CSV table of C-alpha atoms in Angstrom, one decimal:
chain,number,residue,atom,x,y,z
A,1,MET,CA,0.0,0.0,0.0
A,2,SER,CA,1.5,3.3,-1.0
A,3,ALA,CA,1.9,6.0,1.7
A,4,VAL,CA,1.8,8.8,-1.0
A,5,PRO,CA,-1.3,11.0,-0.3
A,6,GLU,CA,-3.8,10.9,-3.0
A,7,THR,CA,-3.7,14.4,-4.7
A,8,LEU,CA,-6.0,13.6,-7.6
A,9,PRO,CA,-9.3,15.5,-7.1
A,10,ALA,CA,-12.2,13.2,-6.2
A,11,LEU,CA,-14.9,12.6,-8.8
A,12,ALA,CA,-18.5,13.2,-7.9
A,13,GLU,CA,-19.6,9.6,-8.5
A,14,ARG,CA,-18.2,6.1,-8.8
A,15,ALA,CA,-19.8,6.0,-12.3
A,16,ASP,CA,-17.6,9.0,-13.3
A,17,ALA,CA,-14.4,7.1,-12.3
A,18,ALA,CA,-15.6,4.1,-14.1
A,19,TYR,CA,-16.3,6.1,-17.2
A,20,LEU,CA,-12.9,7.7,-17.1
A,21,ASP,CA,-11.4,4.3,-16.4
A,22,PHE,CA,-13.0,3.1,-19.6
A,23,VAL,CA,-11.6,6.1,-21.6
A,24,GLU,CA,-8.1,5.4,-20.2
A,25,GLY,CA,-8.3,1.8,-21.4
A,26,PHE,CA,-9.9,2.7,-24.7
A,27,ARG,CA,-7.1,5.2,-25.3
A,28,GLU,CA,-4.5,2.6,-24.6
A,29,TYR,CA,-6.3,0.3,-27.0
A,30,ILE,CA,-6.5,2.6,-30.0
A,31,LEU,CA,-3.0,4.1,-29.5
A,32,GLY,CA,-1.3,0.8,-28.8
A,33,LYS,CA,-1.3,-2.7,-30.2
A,34,GLY,CA,-5.0,-3.3,-29.5
A,35,ALA,CA,-6.4,-1.6,-32.6
A,36,ASP,CA,-2.8,-1.5,-34.0
A,37,PHE,CA,-3.5,1.6,-36.1
A,38,GLU,CA,0.0,2.9,-36.0
A,39,ASP,CA,1.9,0.0,-37.4
A,40,ARG,CA,-0.8,-0.9,-40.0
A,41,LEU,CA,-1.1,2.7,-41.2
A,42,ASN,CA,2.6,3.1,-41.2
A,43,GLU,CA,3.1,-0.1,-43.3
A,44,ALA,CA,0.5,1.2,-45.7
A,45,LEU,CA,2.3,4.5,-46.0
A,46,LEU,CA,5.6,2.9,-46.6
A,47,ALA,CA,4.2,0.5,-49.2
A,48,GLU,CA,2.6,3.5,-51.0
A,49,GLN,CA,5.9,5.4,-50.7
A,50,ALA,CA,7.7,2.4,-52.4
A,51,ARG,CA,5.0,2.3,-55.1
A,52,ARG,CA,5.5,5.9,-55.8
A,53,GLY,CA,9.2,5.5,-55.9
A,54,GLN,CA,10.0,8.6,-53.7
A,55,PRO,CA,9.9,9.6,-50.1
A,56,TRP,CA,6.8,11.4,-48.7
A,57,GLY,CA,7.2,15.1,-49.1
A,58,GLU,CA,4.9,17.6,-47.3
A,59,VAL,CA,2.7,16.3,-44.5
A,60,GLU,CA,-0.3,17.4,-46.7
A,61,GLN,CA,0.6,14.5,-49.1
A,62,ILE,CA,0.6,12.1,-46.2
A,63,ARG,CA,-2.7,13.4,-44.9
A,64,GLU,CA,-4.4,13.0,-48.3
A,65,TYR,CA,-3.3,9.3,-48.4
A,66,VAL,CA,-4.3,8.5,-44.9
A,67,HIS,CA,-7.7,10.1,-45.5
A,68,SER,CA,-8.2,8.0,-48.6
A,69,LEU,CA,-8.1,4.9,-46.3
A,70,PRO,CA,-11.2,4.1,-44.2
A,71,LEU,CA,-8.9,2.8,-41.5
A,72,GLY,CA,-7.2,6.2,-41.3
A,73,ARG,CA,-10.5,8.1,-41.0
A,74,LEU,CA,-11.8,5.7,-38.4
A,75,ARG,CA,-8.6,6.1,-36.4
A,76,ASP,CA,-9.1,9.9,-36.5
A,77,ARG,CA,-12.7,9.6,-35.4
A,78,LEU,CA,-11.8,7.4,-32.4
A,79,SER,CA,-8.8,9.5,-31.4
A,80,ARG,CA,-11.0,12.6,-31.3
A,81,THR,CA,-13.9,10.8,-29.6
A,82,GLN,CA,-11.8,9.5,-26.6
A,83,GLN,CA,-10.5,12.9,-26.0
A,84,GLU,CA,-14.0,14.5,-26.1
A,85,MET,CA,-15.4,11.8,-23.8
A,86,LYS,CA,-12.7,12.5,-21.2
A,87,TRP,CA,-13.5,16.2,-21.0
A,88,PHE,CA,-17.2,15.6,-21.1
A,89,ALA,CA,-17.1,13.3,-18.1
A,90,LEU,CA,-14.6,15.5,-16.1
A,91,ARG,CA,-16.5,18.7,-16.6
A,92,ARG,CA,-19.8,17.1,-15.5
A,93,SER,CA,-18.2,15.5,-12.5
A,94,PHE,CA,-16.4,18.7,-11.4
A,95,GLU,CA,-19.3,20.9,-12.2
A,96,ALA,CA,-21.4,18.9,-9.8
A,97,GLN,CA,-19.0,19.8,-7.0
A,98,ARG,CA,-17.7,23.2,-8.2
A,99,ALA,CA,-18.4,25.1,-4.9
A,100,ALA,CA,-16.7,22.4,-2.8
A,101,LEU,CA,-13.6,22.2,-5.0
A,102,LEU,CA,-13.2,26.0,-5.0
A,103,ALA,CA,-13.6,26.0,-1.3
A,104,GLU,CA,-10.9,23.4,-1.0
A,105,LEU,CA,-8.5,25.5,-3.2
A,106,GLU,CA,-9.2,28.5,-0.9
A,107,ARG,CA,-8.3,26.5,2.1
A,108,TYR,CA,-4.9,25.5,0.7
A,109,ASP,CA,-3.9,28.9,-0.9
A,110,THR,CA,-2.3,30.3,2.3
A,111,ARG,CA,-1.1,27.1,3.8
A,112,GLY,CA,2.5,25.9,3.8
A,113,PRO,CA,5.0,24.5,3.2
A,114,GLY,CA,5.9,26.6,0.2
A,115,ARG,CA,3.9,29.5,-1.0
A,116,LEU,CA,1.6,30.7,-3.8
A,117,GLU,CA,2.3,34.0,-5.6
A,118,LEU,CA,-0.6,35.0,-7.8
A,119,ASP,CA,-0.5,38.3,-9.7
A,120,PRO,CA,-3.9,40.1,-9.5
A,121,ASN,CA,-2.9,42.3,-12.4
A,122,PHE,CA,-1.7,39.5,-14.6
A,123,VAL,CA,-2.5,39.9,-18.3
A,124,HIS,CA,-2.7,36.7,-20.4
A,125,PRO,CA,-1.1,37.2,-23.8
A,126,PRO,CA,-3.4,36.2,-26.6
A,127,TYR,CA,-1.3,33.2,-27.8
A,128,VAL,CA,-2.1,31.3,-24.6
A,129,ASN,CA,-5.8,31.4,-25.3
A,130,VAL,CA,-5.9,28.0,-26.9
A,131,HIS,CA,-7.9,24.9,-25.7
A,132,PHE,CA,-4.9,22.6,-25.7
A,133,HIS,CA,-5.8,19.0,-26.0
A,134,LEU,CA,-9.4,20.2,-26.4
A,135,GLN,CA,-9.5,21.1,-22.6
A,136,PRO,CA,-12.6,23.2,-22.2
A,137,GLY,CA,-11.6,26.8,-21.5
A,138,GLY,CA,-7.9,26.0,-22.0
A,139,TYR,CA,-5.5,26.1,-19.2
A,140,TYR,CA,-6.7,29.2,-17.4
A,141,LYS,CA,-10.3,30.3,-18.2
A,142,ASP,CA,-12.1,28.0,-15.8
A,143,ALA,CA,-11.3,28.3,-12.1
A,144,LEU,CA,-11.2,24.5,-12.1
A,145,SER,CA,-8.7,24.3,-15.1
A,146,GLY,CA,-6.0,22.8,-12.8
A,147,TYR,CA,-8.3,20.0,-11.6
A,148,LEU,CA,-9.4,19.2,-15.1
A,149,TYR,CA,-5.8,19.1,-16.2
A,150,HIS,CA,-4.7,16.9,-13.4
A,151,TYR,CA,-7.3,14.2,-13.9
A,152,GLY,CA,-7.1,14.7,-17.7
A,153,THR,CA,-3.4,14.0,-17.8
A,154,LYS,CA,-3.9,11.0,-15.5
A,155,VAL,CA,-6.1,9.5,-18.3
A,156,PHE,CA,-3.6,10.8,-21.0
A,157,PHE,CA,-0.7,8.9,-19.4
A,158,ARG,CA,-2.8,5.8,-19.2
A,159,GLY,CA,-1.8,4.9,-15.6
A,160,ASP,CA,1.9,5.6,-16.1
A,161,ASN,CA,1.9,8.8,-14.1
A,162,ASP,CA,-0.8,8.4,-11.4
A,163,HIS,CA,1.7,9.3,-8.7
A,164,ASP,CA,4.0,11.4,-10.8
A,165,GLU,CA,6.2,8.5,-11.8
A,166,LEU,CA,6.9,10.0,-15.2
A,167,HIS,CA,7.9,13.4,-13.8
A,168,SER,CA,10.1,11.7,-11.2
A,169,LYS,CA,11.9,9.6,-13.8
A,170,LEU,CA,12.5,12.7,-16.0
A,171,VAL,CA,13.7,14.9,-13.2
A,172,ALA,CA,16.1,12.0,-12.1
A,173,ARG,CA,17.6,12.1,-15.6
A,174,VAL,CA,18.5,15.7,-15.6
A,175,PRO,CA,22.3,16.0,-15.2
A,176,ALA,CA,23.4,18.2,-12.3
A,177,PRO,CA,25.9,21.1,-13.2
A,178,VAL,CA,29.5,19.9,-13.5
A,179,ASP,CA,30.4,21.8,-10.3
A,180,GLY,CA,27.5,20.0,-8.5
A,181,ARG,CA,26.0,23.3,-7.2
A,182,VAL,CA,22.2,23.2,-7.2
A,183,GLU,CA,20.7,26.0,-5.0
A,184,ARG,CA,17.9,27.2,-7.1
A,185,VAL,CA,15.7,25.4,-9.7
A,186,LEU,CA,13.2,27.0,-12.0
A,187,ASP,CA,10.4,24.9,-13.5
A,188,LEU,CA,9.0,26.7,-16.6
A,189,ALA,CA,5.3,26.4,-17.2
A,190,CYS,CA,5.0,24.0,-14.3
A,191,SER,CA,1.2,23.6,-14.6
A,192,ILE,CA,0.2,21.6,-11.6
A,193,GLY,CA,3.8,21.3,-10.3
A,194,GLN,CA,4.6,17.6,-10.7
A,195,SER,CA,8.1,18.3,-11.9
A,196,SER,CA,8.6,21.0,-9.3
A,197,THR,CA,7.8,18.6,-6.4
A,198,ALA,CA,10.1,16.0,-8.0
A,199,PHE,CA,12.9,18.5,-8.1
A,200,HIS,CA,12.4,19.4,-4.4
A,201,ARG,CA,12.7,15.7,-3.6
A,202,ARG,CA,15.8,15.3,-5.7
A,203,PHE,CA,17.5,18.5,-4.3
A,204,PRO,CA,15.8,18.9,-0.8
A,205,SER,CA,18.1,21.9,0.1
A,206,ALA,CA,17.5,23.8,-3.1
A,207,GLU,CA,14.9,26.5,-3.5
A,208,VAL,CA,12.4,25.2,-6.2
A,209,THR,CA,10.2,27.7,-8.1
A,210,GLY,CA,7.5,26.7,-10.5
A,211,ILE,CA,6.0,29.4,-12.8
A,212,ASP,CA,3.0,29.4,-15.0
A,213,TYR,CA,0.5,31.8,-16.6
A,214,SER,CA,-2.5,30.0,-15.2
A,215,ALA,CA,-3.7,30.8,-11.8
A,216,PRO,CA,-6.0,27.8,-11.6
A,217,MET,CA,-3.1,25.5,-12.4
A,218,LEU,CA,-0.8,27.1,-9.8
A,219,ARG,CA,-3.5,26.8,-7.1
A,220,VAL,CA,-3.7,23.1,-7.7
A,221,ALA,CA,0.1,22.9,-7.9
A,222,HIS,CA,0.3,24.5,-4.5
A,223,ARG,CA,-2.4,22.3,-3.1
A,224,ARG,CA,-0.6,19.2,-4.3
A,225,ALA,CA,2.7,20.4,-2.9
A,226,VAL,CA,1.2,21.2,0.5
A,227,MET,CA,-0.5,17.8,0.5
A,228,LEU,CA,2.8,16.1,-0.3
A,229,GLY,CA,4.7,18.2,2.2
A,230,ASP,CA,7.0,19.6,-0.5
A,231,GLU,CA,8.3,23.2,-0.1
A,232,VAL,CA,8.0,24.9,-3.5
A,233,THR,CA,7.1,28.4,-4.6
A,234,PHE,CA,4.6,28.6,-7.3
A,235,ALA,CA,4.4,32.0,-9.1
A,236,GLN,CA,2.2,33.4,-11.8
A,237,ARG,CA,4.7,34.6,-14.4
A,238,LEU,CA,5.4,34.4,-18.1
A,239,ILE,CA,8.1,32.0,-19.1
A,240,GLU,CA,9.4,34.3,-21.8
A,241,LYS,CA,9.6,37.2,-19.3
A,242,THR,CA,10.1,35.8,-15.9
A,243,GLY,CA,11.3,38.9,-14.1
A,244,TYR,CA,14.1,36.9,-12.2
A,245,ALA,CA,17.6,38.1,-12.0
A,246,ASP,CA,20.4,37.2,-14.4
A,247,GLY,CA,22.0,33.8,-13.6
A,248,GLN,CA,19.7,33.2,-10.7
A,249,PHE,CA,19.1,29.4,-11.4
A,250,ASP,CA,21.3,26.4,-11.5
A,251,ILE,CA,18.8,24.3,-13.3
A,252,THR,CA,16.0,25.5,-15.5
A,253,PHE,CA,13.5,22.9,-16.7
A,254,ALA,CA,10.8,22.7,-19.3
A,255,PHE,CA,8.5,19.7,-19.5
A,256,ILE,CA,6.4,19.4,-22.7
A,257,VAL,CA,6.1,23.2,-22.9
A,258,PHE,CA,7.8,24.3,-26.1
A,259,HIS,CA,5.4,22.6,-28.5
A,260,GLU,CA,2.7,24.7,-27.0
A,261,LEU,CA,4.4,28.0,-27.9
A,262,PRO,CA,4.3,30.0,-31.1
A,263,LEU,CA,7.8,30.2,-32.8
A,264,ARG,CA,8.3,33.8,-31.6
A,265,ILE,CA,7.7,32.7,-28.0
A,266,ILE,CA,10.0,29.7,-28.4
A,267,HIS,CA,12.9,32.1,-29.3
A,268,GLU,CA,12.0,34.4,-26.5
A,269,THR,CA,11.7,31.6,-23.9
A,270,VAL,CA,15.1,30.2,-24.9
A,271,ARG,CA,16.6,33.7,-24.6
A,272,GLU,CA,15.1,34.1,-21.2
A,273,ALA,CA,16.3,30.7,-20.0
A,274,ALA,CA,19.8,31.7,-21.1
A,275,ARG,CA,19.5,34.9,-19.1
A,276,VAL,CA,18.3,33.3,-15.9
A,277,THR,CA,20.4,30.1,-16.0
A,278,ARG,CA,23.9,30.8,-14.5
A,279,ARG,CA,27.0,29.9,-16.5
A,280,GLY,CA,27.6,26.2,-16.0
A,281,GLY,CA,23.9,25.7,-15.2
A,282,ILE,CA,21.7,23.3,-17.0
A,283,PHE,CA,18.6,23.9,-19.1
A,284,ALA,CA,16.8,20.6,-19.5
A,285,ILE,CA,13.9,20.2,-22.0
A,286,TYR,CA,11.6,17.3,-22.6
A,287,ASP,CA,9.4,17.6,-25.6
A,288,PHE,CA,8.3,16.3,-29.0
A,289,THR,CA,10.9,14.8,-31.3
A,290,GLY,CA,11.7,16.9,-34.5
A,291,THR,CA,9.9,16.1,-37.7
A,292,ARG,CA,12.9,14.8,-39.5
A,293,ASP,CA,13.3,11.9,-37.1
A,294,LYS,CA,9.7,10.7,-37.5
A,295,SER,CA,8.1,7.8,-39.5
A,296,PRO,CA,5.4,8.8,-42.1
A,297,TYR,CA,2.7,7.8,-39.6
A,298,GLN,CA,4.3,9.8,-36.8
A,299,ARG,CA,4.4,12.9,-39.1
A,300,TYR,CA,0.7,12.3,-39.8
A,301,HIS,CA,-0.1,11.9,-36.1
A,302,ARG,CA,1.7,15.2,-35.3
A,303,TRP,CA,-0.4,17.0,-38.0
A,304,PHE,CA,-3.6,15.4,-36.6
A,305,ASP,CA,-2.7,16.4,-33.1
A,306,ALA,CA,-1.9,19.9,-34.2
A,307,ARG,CA,-5.2,20.4,-36.0
A,308,HIS,CA,-7.6,18.1,-34.2
A,309,ASN,CA,-6.3,17.9,-30.7
A,310,GLY,CA,-5.7,21.6,-29.9
A,311,GLU,CA,-2.0,21.7,-30.5
A,312,PRO,CA,-1.7,24.5,-33.1
A,313,TYR,CA,1.9,25.3,-32.4
A,314,SER,CA,3.3,21.7,-32.3
A,315,GLN,CA,3.9,21.3,-36.0
A,316,ASP,CA,6.0,24.5,-36.1
A,317,PHE,CA,8.0,23.3,-33.1
A,318,CYS,CA,8.7,19.9,-34.7
A,319,ASP,CA,9.8,21.6,-37.9
A,320,CYS,CA,12.1,24.0,-36.1
A,321,ASP,CA,15.8,23.4,-35.2
A,322,MET,CA,15.8,23.4,-31.5
A,323,ASN,CA,19.5,22.6,-31.3
A,324,ALA,CA,20.3,25.6,-33.3
A,325,ILE,CA,18.1,27.9,-31.3
A,326,LEU,CA,19.7,26.7,-28.1
A,327,ALA,CA,23.2,27.1,-29.5
A,328,ALA,CA,22.4,30.6,-30.8
A,329,ASN,CA,21.5,31.6,-27.2
A,330,GLY,CA,24.6,30.4,-25.5
A,331,PHE,CA,23.9,26.7,-24.7
A,332,GLU,CA,26.0,23.7,-25.4
A,333,VAL,CA,23.5,21.0,-26.4
A,334,ALA,CA,23.4,17.3,-25.7
A,335,VAL,CA,20.3,15.6,-27.1
A,336,ALA,CA,19.1,12.2,-25.9
A,337,PRO,CA,16.2,10.9,-28.0
A,338,LEU,CA,13.9,8.7,-25.9
A,339,GLY,CA,11.1,6.2,-26.6
A,340,GLN,CA,7.9,6.9,-24.7
A,341,ARG,CA,4.8,4.9,-24.4
A,342,SER,CA,2.3,7.7,-24.8
A,343,GLY,CA,2.0,8.1,-28.5
A,344,GLY,CA,4.5,5.2,-29.1
A,345,ALA,CA,8.3,5.0,-29.4
A,346,GLY,CA,10.3,7.9,-30.9
A,347,TYR,CA,7.8,10.7,-30.1
A,348,MET,CA,9.8,12.4,-27.3
A,349,THR,CA,13.3,13.9,-26.9
A,350,ASN,CA,15.4,15.2,-24.0
A,351,TRP,CA,17.6,18.2,-24.6
A,352,PHE,CA,20.2,18.7,-21.9
A,353,ALA,CA,21.9,22.1,-22.5
A,354,THR,CA,24.7,23.7,-20.5
A,355,ARG,CA,24.9,27.5,-20.3
A,356,VAL,CA,28.3,28.4,-21.5
B,1,MET,CA,-19.2,33.0,-28.9
B,2,SER,CA,-18.6,33.1,-25.2
B,3,GLU,CA,-15.3,34.0,-23.6
B,4,LEU,CA,-14.9,30.4,-22.6
B,5,THR,CA,-15.1,28.9,-26.1
B,6,GLN,CA,-13.2,31.6,-28.0
B,7,GLN,CA,-9.6,30.9,-28.9
B,8,THR,CA,-6.9,33.2,-30.3
B,9,PRO,CA,-3.9,31.2,-31.4
B,10,GLU,CA,-1.0,33.0,-32.9
B,11,GLY,CA,-0.4,31.4,-36.2
B,12,GLY,CA,0.5,27.7,-36.4
B,13,THR,CA,-1.7,24.9,-37.7
B,14,PRO,CA,-5.4,26.0,-38.0
B,15,ILE,CA,-7.6,24.5,-35.3
B,16,ALA,CA,-10.4,22.1,-36.6
B,17,ASP,CA,-14.0,23.1,-36.2
B,18,GLU,CA,-15.7,22.0,-32.9
B,19,ASN,CA,-17.5,19.2,-34.8
B,20,PRO,CA,-15.2,17.7,-37.4
B,21,VAL,CA,-16.6,15.0,-39.7
B,22,TYR,CA,-14.0,12.3,-40.2
B,23,LEU,CA,-16.0,9.5,-42.0
B,24,LYS,CA,-17.4,11.7,-44.8
B,25,ASP,CA,-21.0,11.3,-43.4
B,26,PRO,CA,-21.9,12.9,-40.1
B,27,VAL,CA,-24.3,10.0,-39.4
B,28,LEU,CA,-21.5,7.6,-39.5
B,29,ASP,CA,-19.4,9.8,-37.2
B,30,ALA,CA,-22.3,9.9,-34.8
B,31,THR,CA,-22.8,6.1,-35.0
B,32,VAL,CA,-19.2,5.4,-34.1
B,33,ARG,CA,-19.3,7.9,-31.2
B,34,MET,CA,-22.5,6.2,-29.9
B,35,VAL,CA,-20.9,2.8,-30.1
B,36,VAL,CA,-17.9,3.9,-28.1
B,37,GLU,CA,-20.2,5.6,-25.6
B,38,LEU,CA,-22.3,2.5,-25.2
B,39,ALA,CA,-19.1,0.5,-24.5
B,40,ALA,CA,-18.3,3.1,-21.7
B,41,GLN,CA,-21.8,2.7,-20.3
B,42,VAL,CA,-21.5,-1.1,-20.3
B,43,TRP,CA,-18.2,-0.9,-18.5
B,44,ILE,CA,-19.7,1.4,-15.9
B,45,GLU,CA,-22.5,-1.1,-15.2
B,46,ARG,CA,-20.1,-4.1,-15.2
B,47,GLU,CA,-17.7,-2.4,-12.8
B,48,ARG,CA,-20.5,-1.5,-10.4
B,49,ARG,CA,-22.0,-4.9,-10.6
B,50,ILE,CA,-18.7,-6.7,-9.9
B,51,THR,CA,-18.2,-4.2,-7.0
B,52,LEU,CA,-21.7,-4.8,-5.6
B,53,GLU,CA,-21.6,-8.6,-6.0
B,54,SER,CA,-18.2,-8.8,-4.3
B,55,LEU,CA,-19.4,-6.7,-1.3
B,56,LEU,CA,-22.7,-8.5,-0.9
B,57,GLU,CA,-21.0,-11.9,-1.1
B,58,ALA,CA,-18.3,-10.8,1.4
B,59,GLN,CA,-21.0,-9.6,3.8
B,60,GLY,CA,-23.3,-12.5,3.2
B,61,THR,CA,-26.3,-10.1,3.2
B,62,LEU,CA,-28.0,-10.9,-0.1
B,63,SER,CA,-28.7,-13.8,-2.4
B,64,ARG,CA,-28.9,-13.7,-6.1
B,65,ALA,CA,-32.6,-14.7,-5.9
B,66,ALA,CA,-33.2,-11.5,-4.0
B,67,ILE,CA,-31.7,-9.4,-6.8
B,68,GLU,CA,-33.8,-11.2,-9.4
B,69,SER,CA,-37.0,-10.6,-7.6
B,70,PHE,CA,-36.4,-7.0,-6.7
B,71,LYS,CA,-39.3,-4.6,-7.3
B,72,PRO,CA,-38.6,-0.9,-6.9
B,73,ASP,CA,-41.0,1.2,-4.9
B,74,ALA,CA,-42.2,4.6,-6.3
B,75,ALA,CA,-39.2,6.6,-5.2
B,76,GLN,CA,-36.8,4.0,-6.5
B,77,ALA,CA,-38.7,3.8,-9.8
B,78,ALA,CA,-38.4,7.5,-10.2
B,79,ALA,CA,-34.7,7.4,-9.5
B,80,LEU,CA,-34.3,4.7,-12.1
B,81,LYS,CA,-36.1,6.8,-14.6
B,82,ARG,CA,-33.7,9.6,-14.0
B,83,GLU,CA,-30.8,7.3,-14.4
B,84,ARG,CA,-32.2,5.9,-17.6
B,85,ALA,CA,-32.6,9.5,-19.0
B,86,ARG,CA,-29.0,10.2,-18.2
B,87,PHE,CA,-27.9,7.0,-19.8
B,88,ILE,CA,-29.9,7.7,-23.0
B,89,GLU,CA,-28.5,11.3,-23.1
B,90,ASP,CA,-25.0,10.1,-22.7
B,91,VAL,CA,-25.2,7.7,-25.5
B,92,PHE,CA,-27.5,9.5,-28.0
B,93,LYS,CA,-26.4,13.1,-27.5
B,94,GLU,CA,-24.4,12.5,-30.6
B,95,LEU,CA,-27.6,12.7,-32.6
B,96,ARG,CA,-27.8,16.5,-32.0
B,97,ARG,CA,-24.3,16.9,-33.6
B,98,ILE,CA,-25.5,15.7,-37.0
B,99,PRO,CA,-26.0,18.9,-39.0
B,100,PRO,CA,-29.3,19.2,-40.9
B,101,LYS,CA,-27.3,19.7,-44.1
B,102,PRO,CA,-23.9,17.9,-44.4
């Protein structure tokens, strides 16, 4: 029996949990070997490529071919449906207990350890007004966005991250600076703070700060950290303009953030990370693999995700040269491609960059 | 369009409409959604039944025959009707998403 406190928000009814349990299993089935869409569609794409005698060009070509296949269209329908079902059930369940959930957040806002720093004058830039992953209201427009995100990502990770296992694993992989000094860690776009608390556990004497533009996310992040007994500061700030001092952090971390930023903000964020990370410090990124490393199906999946799963910026991110952007901003880059179960092997990459 | 549903992405890949049609016929799309929804509802019921039967058996409080011969009273019948309406809405709400003109 685990001694870890349960930080997932409670659902209104047992039936809601069973419904979401079904969605989690169904998601596993259609993304994995159950329906076996990925391998079968990729084989069809490779066979068509061989027939045409040349590699696939623009993703539009791939899209046209996938959409000519009934299997491809059905795969799209089911992918969209499982995502819609998840949000439908979560919204209904949380709506039924809205007042109680808000009261709970209020109770935690001022408790310690750690603290919550919300900016009452915060202005959301227009580019963040996107319903990422089809989450109703996006990340910040509903006071319960953090709860929706927490349970939503539990389903997304298909049981692999129920107690932050993925975040802990990724944080454990981040190399410490060569001189070993880790006094301050910055978690960029920390959402509900799962990496932030993992950093606090790895470096208990370091000050860990998580920043995000979403107040509802930060409130849930703070509630989680308090429940877990982890001392972390959560602050409402923009990652491209943090307001922290030059060289203030020994490690700066970005977990699946960059693919949710327009190219302009990607450049600004890397520049800002270079400014706030001290020389010899580490900037660690975990995000989507670049387009050039992907199979035809993976390229299609990325396009679908961009257009049909509320990820408008992800295609541009995958097409950009992240190594070059990091290098241009004073980072020495080591890249470690990783397999990851969510979405299949080869979808995710680690960048470990040293500020020089 | 309410503030909650409006989006303002800065460039990137255009976001699909709220109700995309994937199967070239909105009726087919709705049919597939209803099948998946039905599977979810079946799982909810099965999970609950397994839970209940396990608890009842462990406590020795109820026989299968008692379940088979159960007759709801008026309040229970009304509650069942409400549950039935929710079940039908969950599965068949897809019908409202079929546009009058494809």
